[in-house]
Amino acid sequence: MELRDYQWEVIGPALEGKNIIIWLPTGTGKTRAALYVAMRHLEMQSNAKVAMIVNKVHLVHQHYSKEFQPHLKDKFKIIPISGDSETKCFFANFVKDSDIVICTAQILYNALQSDSEEKHVELTDFTLLIIDECHHTQKDAIYNKLMEVYLQKKFTGHRKLPQILGLTASPGTGGASTFEKAVDHILMICANLDTWRIMSPQISIKDLEAKVKQPIKQYDLVPERDKDPFGDKLKELMTTIHQYLGEHEFNTDFGTQMYEQKVVEMEKHGAETVDRRKRTCAMHLRKYNDALFLHDTVRMKDAYDFLEEFYILEKFVKDSRDETDVFLYRLFNGNSNELLELSSNIEYENPKLKRLEEILEKHFQSSSNSRGLIFTCTRQSTTYLLQWINSNESLKGLNIKAAILTGAGSNQSKHMTQNEQKDVIQKFRKGFLNLLISTSVAEEGFDIPECNIVVRYGLMTNEISMVQARGRARAEDSCYSFLAKSGGRESQREMTNESLEDLMNQAIKYVQNIPEREYQEKIKHLQRESLTERMMKQAKEESKKKFSASDVQMDCRNCPAAVAYGSDIRVVEGTHHVNINPEFKVYYEEYTEPVDLGKKMEEWVPGGAIRCHFCKENWGMMMIYRGMTSLPILSIKNFVLKTPEGRQTCKKWKAVPFHVERFNFSSYNKGYFSDSDDE
C-alpha cells in the first residue's frame, strides 16, 4: 500500500499508539491513511480489533467496498454493519468474529446500551476507533455520546481504552468570531476525542499542495428584480391573512427566516391555547413564506405550483367546512388566476437563473468531459432546478445530463433511499450523468469524483460547508462559484466564512504549538468540565419528568380531540414511540400504502401513514412488529399535551414531561397493562 509523503507524516504518532486527529483537505486520502494505521495496528498488536465509525449509513458501505475490503480482505476479516442490514441484530457476535467492524456511530452506541447478549459490546472490546468526519464530536451529537462513554471509563480508572484516530477536513470555529473562542472550540474537539495532537503536514507541505488543486473562486452576484409583482401579490395575500386574524401591527419581513420563526411561534401558541383559527392561519402563512423562498431561488412558476399543490391537497384530504379553512381556500382560489398570469411574465423572472445558465453554458461548452455540482438549500429547490435545466432551450445542446442528490427522510418531498443515492453517484462516476443538483448532503462523506465547476446557489451556511463544498472542485483549472443576490445576506455570509476559515487555520496552528504539558492540562480540565456539565444536564432533564404518564392527556394538535394518555405510550428500540392501547384505533385511520423508509428496520416493517379520524391531521405511521402486531408510531409534534399545569407542545419525545416505558413484546401479548409490562 503506497502513501504520499504528507500521509506518512500525519500518521506517524498514530503508528506509535497515540490518539490524533488527521486534518487534511477533501480528496487527499484521509481514509487511505487511516486504513494503513488500522492494518499496522492489527499486525503489531495482539488481540487487536478495529472499529471504523461513521455518521451516515452510506459511508459504511462506501468505506467497506472502496477502501477496506479491496486492500485488506486477504489479511483480515472485515464486516460492514448499518441500520439497513440485518447483521446489527447480532452485533456482538460479528464483533467477536471480525478484525475490523465498519458501522454507524448509532449502531455502536445502541450496542453499548443494549442488554441483549447478541448485541451488547463494551468499548474496551476494541483497541482502535477510527472516527470519520470527527468535527461532529461535540454537544449532543452521537459521536460525542460515544466519546462520553470513553471519558467516563478514563476517569474511573480503565486503562485498556481503545486508541482514537479522528479524520476531518474542517473542524470549523464552532460559531466563534474571535481568536480566543476559536481556540476554545478546537481544544474542545480535541478534549472530546482525547487527542494527543492535531496532525497536518508541516515538512511535506509541498507534496500536499501538489496533490490539492485549489479552484478559482468567483462571486457571481446579480441585482434584485427591478419590479416584483408576483412577490408583491404573495405578500398582499399574507397581509390579508394577518388582517383576518385581527392583527394590524405585525412583522412584514415576509420571505425571511425571521418571519418563519414568528409564524412557527404563532402556530405553537394557537395549538397550546386551542385557537384553531390562529394555528391554521399560521400554517398557511408558512406555506406562503415557503413560496417566497422558492420565488427567490427558482422560477415564479415553481413557487405558484408549490402553493397550488398545497391547496389542492388540503382541499382533497381535509375537505373542511371550518370557517377559517373556507376563508383561506377562497383567498387563494380567488387570486390564483392573477398569480398564474404574473408567474408567466418572463420580464420579472429570477435573475439568478440567468446567471446560472451562463455559468453552465461556459463550462459545458468548453469541455465535453465537464462535471458539475450545484448546491442549493432544500429538496424542493433541487427538484425545481432540475426541471428548469431540463426545459431550458439554451442548455439543451450542451449534453448536460443532470440528476438530483438529496438526503434521506423529508416531510417536504420524497426522500432518496440509500440505493438511489448510490445509483446516482455511480452514474455520475461513470459519466452517464455529468451534473448533480444537491442539498448539503453532498458536502461531505460521499465519494464524488472531482468536478471542474461547483456552484453554491444562494446558500447561507457556515465555514465548514463552504470548505467542504469547495473541496469538490478538485479538477485541473476548476471553478468554485458563489451565486447570490448582490448585497444580500448570503454573499455577506460567504465573505464572513472566508474570514472564519482563516480564523480556524490560525486557531489550529496555535493549538498545535501549545507546549505538551500545558496542552494536556487544558484537555483534562475540559474533559472533567464536560462530564460535570453532562451530569447536570441529565439531572435537569430528569427533573422535567414531573408528571405521572397517566396524568398527561394527548390531544390532536389540529382538532383538538382528546385521543390518548401518556401511559398508553411505549418506546421501541429506544427511538420509535407507539400507542399500545387497543382502544386508540377508533381515533385514527391508515390512509396510504406502506411507507418506503429506504432501509430495513430491526424487528419491524413500516405500514401506511396514519391521520386523525376527525380532522385528517397527519399523526405518523403504522409499524408491523415481528410480523404479527400492528402498532401506530406517533410523532409528538402533531399533538398537544394537557398536563396538570396546563397545555404544552413538544418538538421531540425526549422533551415530554413524563417517563415513557420501554415496549415489552411478551408483556404486550399477555394483555394491555400487564403487571410485567414495565420490565
XYZ file of C-alpha atoms in Angstrom:
679
model
C 0.000 0.000 0.000
C 1.568 3.265 -1.138
C 1.202 6.518 0.774
C 2.318 10.007 -0.140
C 4.882 11.859 1.962
C 2.268 14.045 3.702
C 0.246 10.947 4.642
C 3.312 9.310 6.222
C 3.960 12.495 8.157
C 0.474 12.816 9.660
C 0.088 9.160 10.693
C 3.450 8.960 12.495
C 2.138 9.411 16.068
C -0.826 7.069 15.382
C 1.615 4.291 14.427
C 3.123 4.795 17.892
C -0.300 4.302 19.509
C -1.122 7.965 20.190
C -4.598 9.496 19.828
C -4.568 12.019 16.983
C -6.819 13.958 14.605
C -5.741 13.878 10.956
C -6.571 17.250 9.391
C -6.321 17.068 5.592
C -8.341 18.660 2.748
C -11.100 16.777 0.930
C -9.758 14.301 -1.619
C -6.254 13.940 -0.166
C -6.570 10.426 1.226
C -7.542 10.669 4.902
C -9.295 7.292 4.745
C -6.320 5.638 2.996
C -4.007 6.956 5.727
C -6.385 5.622 8.415
C -6.561 2.295 6.584
C -2.785 1.921 6.835
C -2.876 2.741 10.564
C -5.566 0.065 11.039
C -3.511 -2.508 9.120
C -0.336 -1.877 11.132
C -2.316 -1.826 14.384
C -3.743 -5.286 13.651
C -0.357 -6.617 12.585
C 1.581 -5.314 15.583
C -0.864 -5.674 18.496
C -2.153 -8.978 19.865
C -5.935 -9.411 20.211
C -6.445 -6.170 18.269
C -9.846 -5.135 16.981
C -10.666 -2.046 14.925
C -13.929 -0.119 14.522
C -14.339 2.413 11.721
C -17.134 4.715 12.908
C -19.174 6.872 10.508
C -22.163 9.175 10.914
C -24.116 8.195 7.787
C -25.291 4.777 6.585
C -23.981 5.080 3.024
C -20.447 5.660 4.353
C -20.429 2.185 5.914
C -20.719 0.526 2.516
C -18.538 3.135 0.795
C -15.566 2.636 3.127
C -16.033 -1.132 3.043
C -16.205 -1.520 -0.755
C -13.808 1.281 -1.790
C -11.039 1.006 0.806
C -11.038 -1.688 3.491
C -12.265 -4.731 1.553
C -10.081 -4.229 -1.587
C -6.885 -3.624 0.399
C -7.257 -5.834 3.469
C -9.576 -8.713 2.513
C -6.688 -11.209 2.201
C -5.325 -10.381 5.659
C -8.278 -9.624 7.898
C -11.965 -10.340 8.378
C -13.967 -7.163 7.735
C -17.698 -6.638 8.182
C -19.942 -3.626 7.451
C -22.901 -3.129 9.813
C -25.544 -0.398 9.499
C -29.166 0.307 10.276
C -30.353 -1.171 6.984
C -28.532 -4.502 7.473
C -29.782 -7.491 9.435
C -26.307 -8.052 10.927
C -26.972 -5.396 13.585
C -29.309 -7.843 15.373
C -26.220 -9.955 16.207
C -23.743 -7.108 16.564
C -21.791 -8.685 19.452
C -21.338 -11.958 17.583
C -19.997 -10.244 14.469
C -17.672 -8.034 16.514
C -16.262 -11.126 18.232
C -15.621 -12.907 14.922
C -14.203 -9.925 12.976
C -10.954 -7.959 12.909
C -12.463 -4.755 11.511
C -16.036 -3.559 12.003
C -17.320 -0.641 9.924
C -20.522 0.736 11.396
C -22.546 3.836 12.117
C -21.974 5.546 15.451
C -25.625 4.960 16.366
C -25.306 1.192 15.906
C -22.256 1.066 18.170
C -23.871 3.326 20.776
C -27.039 1.185 20.780
C -24.873 -1.922 21.282
C -23.108 -0.312 24.250
C -26.509 0.385 25.851
C -28.152 -2.929 24.935
C -28.988 -5.655 27.476
C -29.170 -8.294 24.755
C -26.350 -10.840 24.750
C -26.421 -10.907 20.940
C -25.987 -7.124 20.670
C -24.085 -5.859 23.715
C -20.429 -4.909 23.435
C -18.062 -2.873 25.570
C -15.982 -0.014 24.224
C -12.950 -1.876 25.565
C -13.675 -4.754 23.171
C -11.973 -2.527 20.581
C -8.340 -1.470 20.524
C -8.648 1.222 17.823
C -11.578 3.517 16.961
C -11.362 5.479 13.695
C -13.905 8.324 13.697
C -14.768 9.744 10.283
C -15.798 13.432 9.977
C -14.760 13.797 13.610
C -15.571 17.539 13.761
C -19.098 16.369 14.636
C -17.809 15.183 18.051
C -19.446 17.967 20.020
C -22.556 18.858 22.022
C -25.308 16.206 21.757
C -24.060 14.568 18.536
C -23.884 10.768 18.553
C -20.073 10.837 18.238
C -19.888 12.818 21.466
C -22.213 10.396 23.241
C -19.824 7.587 22.277
C -16.813 9.529 23.491
C -18.567 10.336 26.781
C -18.636 6.582 27.438
C -14.887 6.571 26.719
C -14.182 9.547 29.006
C -16.260 8.113 31.846
C -14.145 4.966 31.668
C -10.954 7.035 31.501
C -11.795 8.960 34.670
C -12.860 5.844 36.570
C -9.501 4.170 36.099
C -9.928 1.979 32.998
C -6.554 1.530 31.360
C -7.321 -0.642 28.331
C -9.118 2.031 26.362
C -9.070 1.988 22.557
C -6.732 4.243 20.608
C -8.635 7.101 18.908
C -7.978 8.296 15.348
C -10.136 11.198 14.111
C -10.434 12.341 10.491
C -11.601 15.769 9.324
C -11.197 18.291 6.515
C -12.566 21.209 8.513
C -13.034 21.378 12.311
C -14.643 24.830 11.938
C -14.803 27.550 14.577
C -17.989 26.469 16.366
C -19.660 29.806 15.650
C -16.781 31.745 17.227
C -15.896 35.185 15.884
C -12.779 35.788 17.983
C -9.424 34.042 18.031
C -9.773 33.060 21.700
C -13.200 31.451 21.178
C -11.977 29.646 18.045
C -9.074 28.206 20.044
C -11.546 27.103 22.739
C -13.613 25.317 20.075
C -10.609 23.437 18.672
C -9.454 22.482 22.166
C -12.963 21.234 22.986
C -12.983 18.896 19.971
C -9.516 17.671 20.998
C -10.759 17.083 24.550
C -13.867 15.243 23.356
C -11.669 12.924 21.262
C -8.950 12.654 23.937
C -6.500 13.842 21.288
C -2.717 13.982 21.786
C -2.256 16.261 18.754
C -3.968 17.536 15.595
C -1.753 16.371 12.744
C -1.346 18.244 9.453
C 1.661 18.314 7.090
C 4.492 20.592 8.214
C 7.571 19.156 6.462
C 5.801 17.732 3.391
C 3.523 20.706 2.731
C 4.766 20.973 -0.886
C 3.693 17.383 -1.516
C 0.205 18.216 -0.235
C -0.020 21.366 -2.366
C 0.918 19.320 -5.442
C -1.993 16.953 -4.692
C -4.597 19.598 -3.855
C -5.833 21.684 -6.771
C -7.330 24.917 -5.450
C -10.231 26.076 -7.645
C -10.609 29.602 -8.944
C -13.239 31.279 -6.789
C -15.665 33.762 -8.274
C -18.540 35.741 -6.811
C -21.415 35.725 -9.285
C -23.623 38.408 -7.765
C -26.774 39.566 -9.522
C -29.041 42.554 -8.834
C -32.529 42.163 -7.416
C -35.542 42.294 -9.711
C -36.382 45.891 -10.687
C -40.032 45.080 -10.061
C -41.568 42.034 -8.418
C -45.345 41.941 -8.998
C -45.602 38.193 -8.271
C -43.775 38.515 -4.942
C -45.778 41.627 -4.088
C -49.015 39.729 -4.686
C -47.959 36.904 -2.360
C -47.131 39.466 0.341
C -50.502 41.140 -0.199
C -52.282 37.822 0.446
C -50.171 37.262 3.587
C -51.181 40.715 4.824
C -54.847 39.837 4.225
C -54.462 36.704 6.417
C -52.953 38.767 9.234
C -55.830 41.231 8.968
C -58.330 38.333 9.069
C -56.767 37.437 12.421
C -57.365 40.992 13.591
C -53.658 41.830 13.559
C -52.955 45.311 12.241
C -49.395 45.520 13.546
C -47.282 42.526 12.567
C -43.851 41.551 11.226
C -43.852 42.318 7.489
C -40.392 40.876 6.852
C -42.030 38.307 4.564
C -39.838 35.727 2.840
C -37.191 35.567 5.587
C -36.086 33.071 8.244
C -37.025 35.617 10.910
C -40.607 35.733 9.677
C -40.724 31.923 9.529
C -39.717 31.756 13.202
C -42.565 34.182 14.026
C -45.221 32.043 12.324
C -43.830 28.871 13.922
C -44.317 30.522 17.318
C -47.781 31.671 16.234
C -48.754 28.107 15.300
C -47.419 26.763 18.598
C -49.353 29.368 20.608
C -52.502 28.588 18.646
C -52.132 24.858 19.379
C -51.491 25.360 23.103
C -54.385 27.821 23.553
C -56.807 25.777 21.407
C -57.041 28.696 18.969
C -57.577 26.738 15.771
C -58.059 29.906 13.756
C -54.636 31.246 14.669
C -52.952 27.858 14.248
C -54.458 27.242 10.791
C -53.599 30.723 9.552
C -50.030 30.301 10.817
C -49.673 27.056 8.865
C -50.876 28.733 5.676
C -48.676 31.793 6.245
C -45.699 29.465 6.496
C -46.600 27.944 3.113
C -46.770 31.416 1.571
C -43.391 32.171 3.133
C -42.002 28.938 1.645
C -43.351 30.071 -1.723
C -41.455 33.361 -1.331
C -38.284 31.370 -0.592
C -38.838 29.406 -3.803
C -39.604 32.597 -5.706
C -36.217 33.924 -4.598
C -34.445 30.673 -5.541
C -36.096 29.291 -8.674
C -38.864 30.316 -11.081
C -42.071 32.156 -10.243
C -43.878 29.218 -11.844
C -42.323 26.860 -9.297
C -43.496 28.989 -6.385
C -47.008 29.064 -7.858
C -47.051 25.286 -8.474
C -45.931 24.697 -4.885
C -48.811 26.748 -3.461
C -51.367 25.308 -5.856
C -50.372 21.734 -4.936
C -50.653 22.567 -1.234
C -54.204 23.906 -1.597
C -55.319 21.036 -3.814
C -54.087 18.512 -1.231
C -55.584 20.470 1.675
C -58.963 20.556 -0.015
C -58.829 16.911 -1.098
C -57.548 15.441 2.177
C -59.403 17.556 4.723
C -62.452 18.764 2.786
C -63.115 21.044 5.757
C -66.193 23.208 6.250
C -64.491 25.174 9.011
C -64.865 28.946 8.581
C -61.089 29.601 8.642
C -60.333 26.823 6.143
C -63.040 28.093 3.812
C -61.659 31.666 4.039
C -58.102 30.533 3.233
C -59.186 28.298 0.322
C -61.240 31.128 -1.164
C -58.430 33.633 -0.689
C -56.032 31.543 -2.738
C -58.563 30.380 -5.321
C -59.829 33.920 -5.808
C -56.314 35.147 -6.619
C -54.841 32.052 -8.295
C -55.523 33.208 -11.866
C -53.768 36.525 -11.245
C -50.839 34.729 -9.592
C -50.586 32.315 -12.513
C -50.595 35.156 -15.015
C -47.929 37.077 -13.077
C -45.750 33.956 -12.805
C -45.724 33.648 -16.598
C -44.221 37.100 -17.199
C -40.546 36.422 -18.077
C -39.744 40.137 -17.697
C -39.716 39.611 -13.908
C -38.046 36.195 -13.822
C -35.361 35.333 -11.288
C -32.046 36.941 -12.384
C -30.053 34.250 -10.555
C -31.314 31.669 -13.035
C -30.000 33.661 -15.995
C -26.563 33.852 -14.376
C -26.632 30.113 -13.613
C -27.491 29.487 -17.248
C -24.413 31.493 -18.329
C -22.145 29.566 -15.921
C -23.360 26.198 -17.182
C -23.036 27.293 -20.818
C -19.445 28.388 -20.260
C -18.267 25.214 -18.536
C -20.223 22.624 -20.508
C -19.479 24.220 -23.888
C -15.729 24.339 -23.277
C -15.352 20.657 -22.410
C -17.290 17.522 -23.187
C -15.739 15.971 -20.056
C -17.126 18.601 -17.679
C -18.533 17.519 -14.356
C -20.540 19.908 -12.209
C -22.193 20.151 -8.816
C -24.839 22.694 -7.805
C -25.527 23.098 -4.079
C -28.914 24.509 -3.118
C -30.794 24.861 0.157
C -33.795 22.480 0.037
C -35.035 19.296 -1.590
C -37.798 21.316 -3.199
C -35.326 23.617 -4.908
C -33.281 20.652 -6.233
C -36.436 19.347 -7.912
C -37.353 22.691 -9.451
C -33.776 23.420 -10.598
C -33.668 20.052 -12.367
C -36.971 20.838 -14.102
C -35.605 24.244 -15.136
C -32.395 22.753 -16.575
C -34.259 20.044 -18.490
C -36.694 22.553 -20.001
C -34.139 25.309 -20.755
C -33.739 25.708 -24.519
C -30.294 27.348 -24.229
C -28.910 24.357 -22.316
C -30.385 21.576 -24.435
C -27.487 21.387 -26.902
C -24.790 21.118 -24.225
C -25.231 17.427 -23.425
C -25.981 18.183 -19.786
C -27.155 15.014 -18.029
C -28.427 16.148 -14.658
C -29.882 14.423 -11.613
C -30.805 15.160 -8.012
C -28.826 14.017 -4.954
C -30.537 14.584 -1.605
C -30.582 13.059 1.852
C -32.972 10.535 3.317
C -36.229 11.481 5.035
C -38.290 14.615 4.488
C -41.752 15.983 5.044
C -41.264 18.413 2.164
C -40.805 15.994 -0.684
C -39.964 12.372 -1.361
C -36.649 11.339 0.125
C -33.983 9.326 -1.658
C -33.207 5.820 -0.499
C -29.622 4.709 0.101
C -29.748 2.642 -3.107
C -31.000 5.620 -5.109
C -28.161 7.771 -3.773
C -25.634 5.066 -4.608
C -27.059 4.662 -8.120
C -26.853 8.411 -8.850
C -23.228 8.668 -7.693
C -22.266 5.565 -9.684
C -23.807 7.039 -12.853
C -22.013 10.322 -12.151
C -18.697 8.498 -11.753
C -19.170 6.517 -14.993
C -20.221 9.571 -16.994
C -23.877 8.667 -17.520
C -24.535 11.839 -15.501
C -22.371 14.961 -15.508
C -24.269 17.398 -13.298
C -25.616 16.830 -9.796
C -28.051 19.189 -8.068
C -27.694 18.565 -4.372
C -28.516 19.723 -0.891
C -25.759 19.851 1.744
C -25.714 16.027 1.788
C -23.024 16.064 -0.950
C -20.697 18.357 1.010
C -19.069 15.563 2.993
C -18.827 11.804 3.013
C -19.951 10.804 -0.469
C -17.165 9.551 -2.747
C -17.926 12.001 -5.548
C -15.493 12.341 -8.493
C -13.621 15.624 -8.824
C -15.642 18.388 -10.500
C -14.492 21.278 -12.661
C -17.440 23.506 -11.727
C -19.076 23.785 -8.300
C -21.838 26.343 -7.757
C -23.115 27.308 -4.323
C -26.519 28.651 -5.297
C -27.840 31.292 -2.901
C -26.713 29.462 0.224
C -26.184 30.910 3.686
C -24.223 28.315 5.665
C -21.096 28.104 7.831
C -17.389 27.912 7.044
C -17.318 24.095 7.268
C -19.912 23.799 4.486
C -18.002 26.311 2.370
C -14.678 24.463 2.757
C -16.198 21.065 2.043
C -18.223 22.232 -0.964
C -15.130 23.929 -2.383
C -13.241 20.658 -1.890
C -15.470 19.064 -4.539
C -13.867 21.303 -7.216
C -10.615 19.348 -7.493
C -10.215 19.022 -11.271
C -7.495 20.921 -13.148
C -8.466 24.609 -13.663
C -11.704 24.074 -11.760
C -14.078 26.867 -10.740
C -15.954 27.466 -7.496
C -18.807 29.934 -7.949
C -20.852 31.596 -5.247
C -24.082 32.777 -6.876
C -26.370 35.097 -4.940
C -28.091 38.468 -4.858
C -25.749 41.434 -4.768
C -25.631 42.987 -1.295
C -27.717 40.198 0.208
C -27.119 38.329 3.458
C -25.920 35.249 1.569
C -22.925 36.987 -0.037
C -22.102 38.726 3.248
C -22.118 35.346 4.982
C -19.826 33.805 2.345
C -17.293 36.598 2.872
C -17.575 36.055 6.624
C -16.942 32.332 6.057
C -13.658 33.167 4.326
C -12.573 35.109 7.417
C -13.738 32.272 9.675
C -11.713 29.769 7.646
C -8.608 31.896 8.226
C -9.531 32.114 11.923
C -9.891 28.316 12.081
C -6.467 27.813 10.479
C -4.863 30.233 12.949
C -6.574 28.544 15.907
C -5.447 25.061 14.828
C -1.848 26.199 14.353
C -1.918 27.809 17.797
C -3.263 24.615 19.407
C -0.645 22.531 17.567
C 2.094 24.683 19.116
C 0.904 24.712 22.739
C 3.600 23.098 24.947
C 2.640 19.482 25.647
C 2.284 19.771 29.426
C 0.122 22.890 29.189
C -1.950 21.287 26.415
C -2.591 18.098 28.437
C -3.675 20.146 31.467
C -6.154 22.102 29.316
C -7.521 18.884 27.804
C -8.048 17.173 31.172
C -9.731 20.284 32.585
C -12.121 20.470 29.622
C -12.902 16.756 29.868
C -13.793 16.953 33.568
C -15.839 20.083 32.954
C -17.697 18.396 30.082
C -18.593 15.317 32.140
C -19.829 17.517 35.005
C -21.970 19.593 32.630
C -23.419 16.403 31.133
C -24.403 15.095 34.566
C -26.033 18.426 35.458
C -27.906 18.469 32.156
C -29.181 14.921 32.691
C -30.342 15.844 36.189
C -32.135 18.899 34.821
C -33.856 16.842 32.122
C -34.839 14.259 34.706
C -36.408 16.970 36.875
C -38.679 17.930 33.985
C -40.303 14.463 34.060
C -42.544 15.660 36.862
C -45.919 14.175 35.927
C -47.255 10.658 36.035
C -47.792 9.405 32.490
C -51.438 8.660 33.326
C -51.969 12.347 34.259
C -50.899 13.641 30.826
C -53.581 13.726 28.136
C -52.665 13.825 24.447
C -54.862 15.938 22.152
C -54.708 16.156 18.387
C -52.825 19.343 17.581
C -55.379 20.345 14.958
C -58.903 19.391 16.254
C -58.118 19.224 19.200
C -59.716 15.874 20.122
C -58.556 14.070 23.279
C -57.166 10.805 21.919
C -54.666 9.239 24.352
C -52.765 9.364 27.634
C -49.026 9.281 28.246
C -49.469 5.880 29.891
C -50.542 4.469 26.508
C -47.120 5.196 25.007
C -44.154 2.814 24.818
C -40.764 3.243 23.131
C -39.482 0.608 20.683
C -35.726 0.214 20.032
C -35.128 3.369 22.052
C -36.452 5.526 19.212
C -39.976 4.809 17.981
C -42.908 5.798 20.195
C -46.042 3.701 19.801
C -49.514 3.680 21.330
C -50.259 0.198 22.717
C -53.841 0.890 23.847
C -56.138 -1.167 21.572
C -58.908 1.424 22.040
C -56.743 4.034 20.274
C -57.664 2.596 16.858
C -61.002 4.450 16.867
C -59.159 7.783 16.741
C -57.033 7.286 13.614
C -57.164 5.886 10.090
C -54.447 4.433 7.872
C -54.675 6.240 4.549
C -51.669 5.290 2.392
C -49.787 2.268 1.136
C -46.818 1.145 3.306
C -44.246 3.911 3.677
C -40.879 3.308 1.979
C -38.199 4.205 4.525
C -35.375 3.211 2.187
C -33.832 0.917 4.828
C -34.545 -2.222 6.841
C -35.600 -1.941 10.462
C -34.558 -4.460 13.088
C -37.791 -6.121 14.184
C -40.499 -4.331 12.263
C -41.594 -3.152 8.840
C -43.455 0.082 8.062
C -47.150 0.230 7.381
C -49.123 3.117 5.917
C -49.278 6.718 7.126
C -51.959 7.483 9.736
C -54.061 10.576 10.427
C -56.676 11.856 12.823
C -60.054 10.280 12.167
C -61.797 13.606 12.794
C -59.718 16.358 11.145
C -57.347 14.314 8.892
C -54.217 15.768 10.519
C -51.199 13.523 9.911
C -50.051 11.730 13.071
C -47.357 9.283 11.982
C -47.325 5.774 10.536
C -48.030 2.150 11.370
C -45.407 -0.449 12.254
C -45.876 -4.194 11.859
C -43.846 -5.608 14.744
C -42.313 -9.073 14.341
C -44.744 -9.773 11.504
C -47.777 -10.075 13.762
C -48.587 -6.917 15.726
C -49.675 -3.592 14.192
C -48.862 -0.527 16.280
C -49.176 3.190 15.455
C -45.893 5.161 15.625
C -46.722 8.711 16.690
C -44.885 11.972 16.049
C -45.129 14.073 19.214
C -45.089 17.347 17.264
C -48.591 16.505 15.983
C -50.086 16.511 19.490
C -50.672 18.894 22.378
C -50.059 17.611 25.905
C -52.603 18.520 28.568
C -50.798 18.365 31.927
C -51.941 19.292 35.474
C -50.178 22.638 34.907
C -51.648 23.445 31.506
C -51.229 22.713 27.815
C -47.846 22.427 26.088
C -46.264 21.246 22.850
C -43.012 19.331 22.357
C -40.810 19.036 19.282
C -39.270 15.736 20.387
C -40.331 12.835 22.556
C -37.349 13.277 24.864
C -38.852 16.623 25.924
C -42.190 15.230 27.184
C -42.790 15.855 30.930
C -43.296 12.182 31.837
C -41.366 8.914 31.659
C -42.043 6.699 28.656
C -41.662 2.988 29.370
C -39.943 0.571 27.031
C -42.089 -1.691 24.885
C -42.062 -5.312 26.027
C -43.420 -7.606 23.331
C -44.099 -10.626 25.544
C -45.925 -8.496 28.109
C -47.946 -6.798 25.382
C -49.124 -10.169 24.064
C -50.326 -11.099 27.569
C -52.613 -8.098 27.578
C -52.621 -4.302 27.877
C -51.366 -3.042 31.274
C -49.876 -6.414 32.277
C -48.074 -6.316 35.638
C -44.784 -7.192 33.937
C -45.095 -4.603 31.195
C -42.543 -2.283 32.759
C -39.671 -4.797 32.824
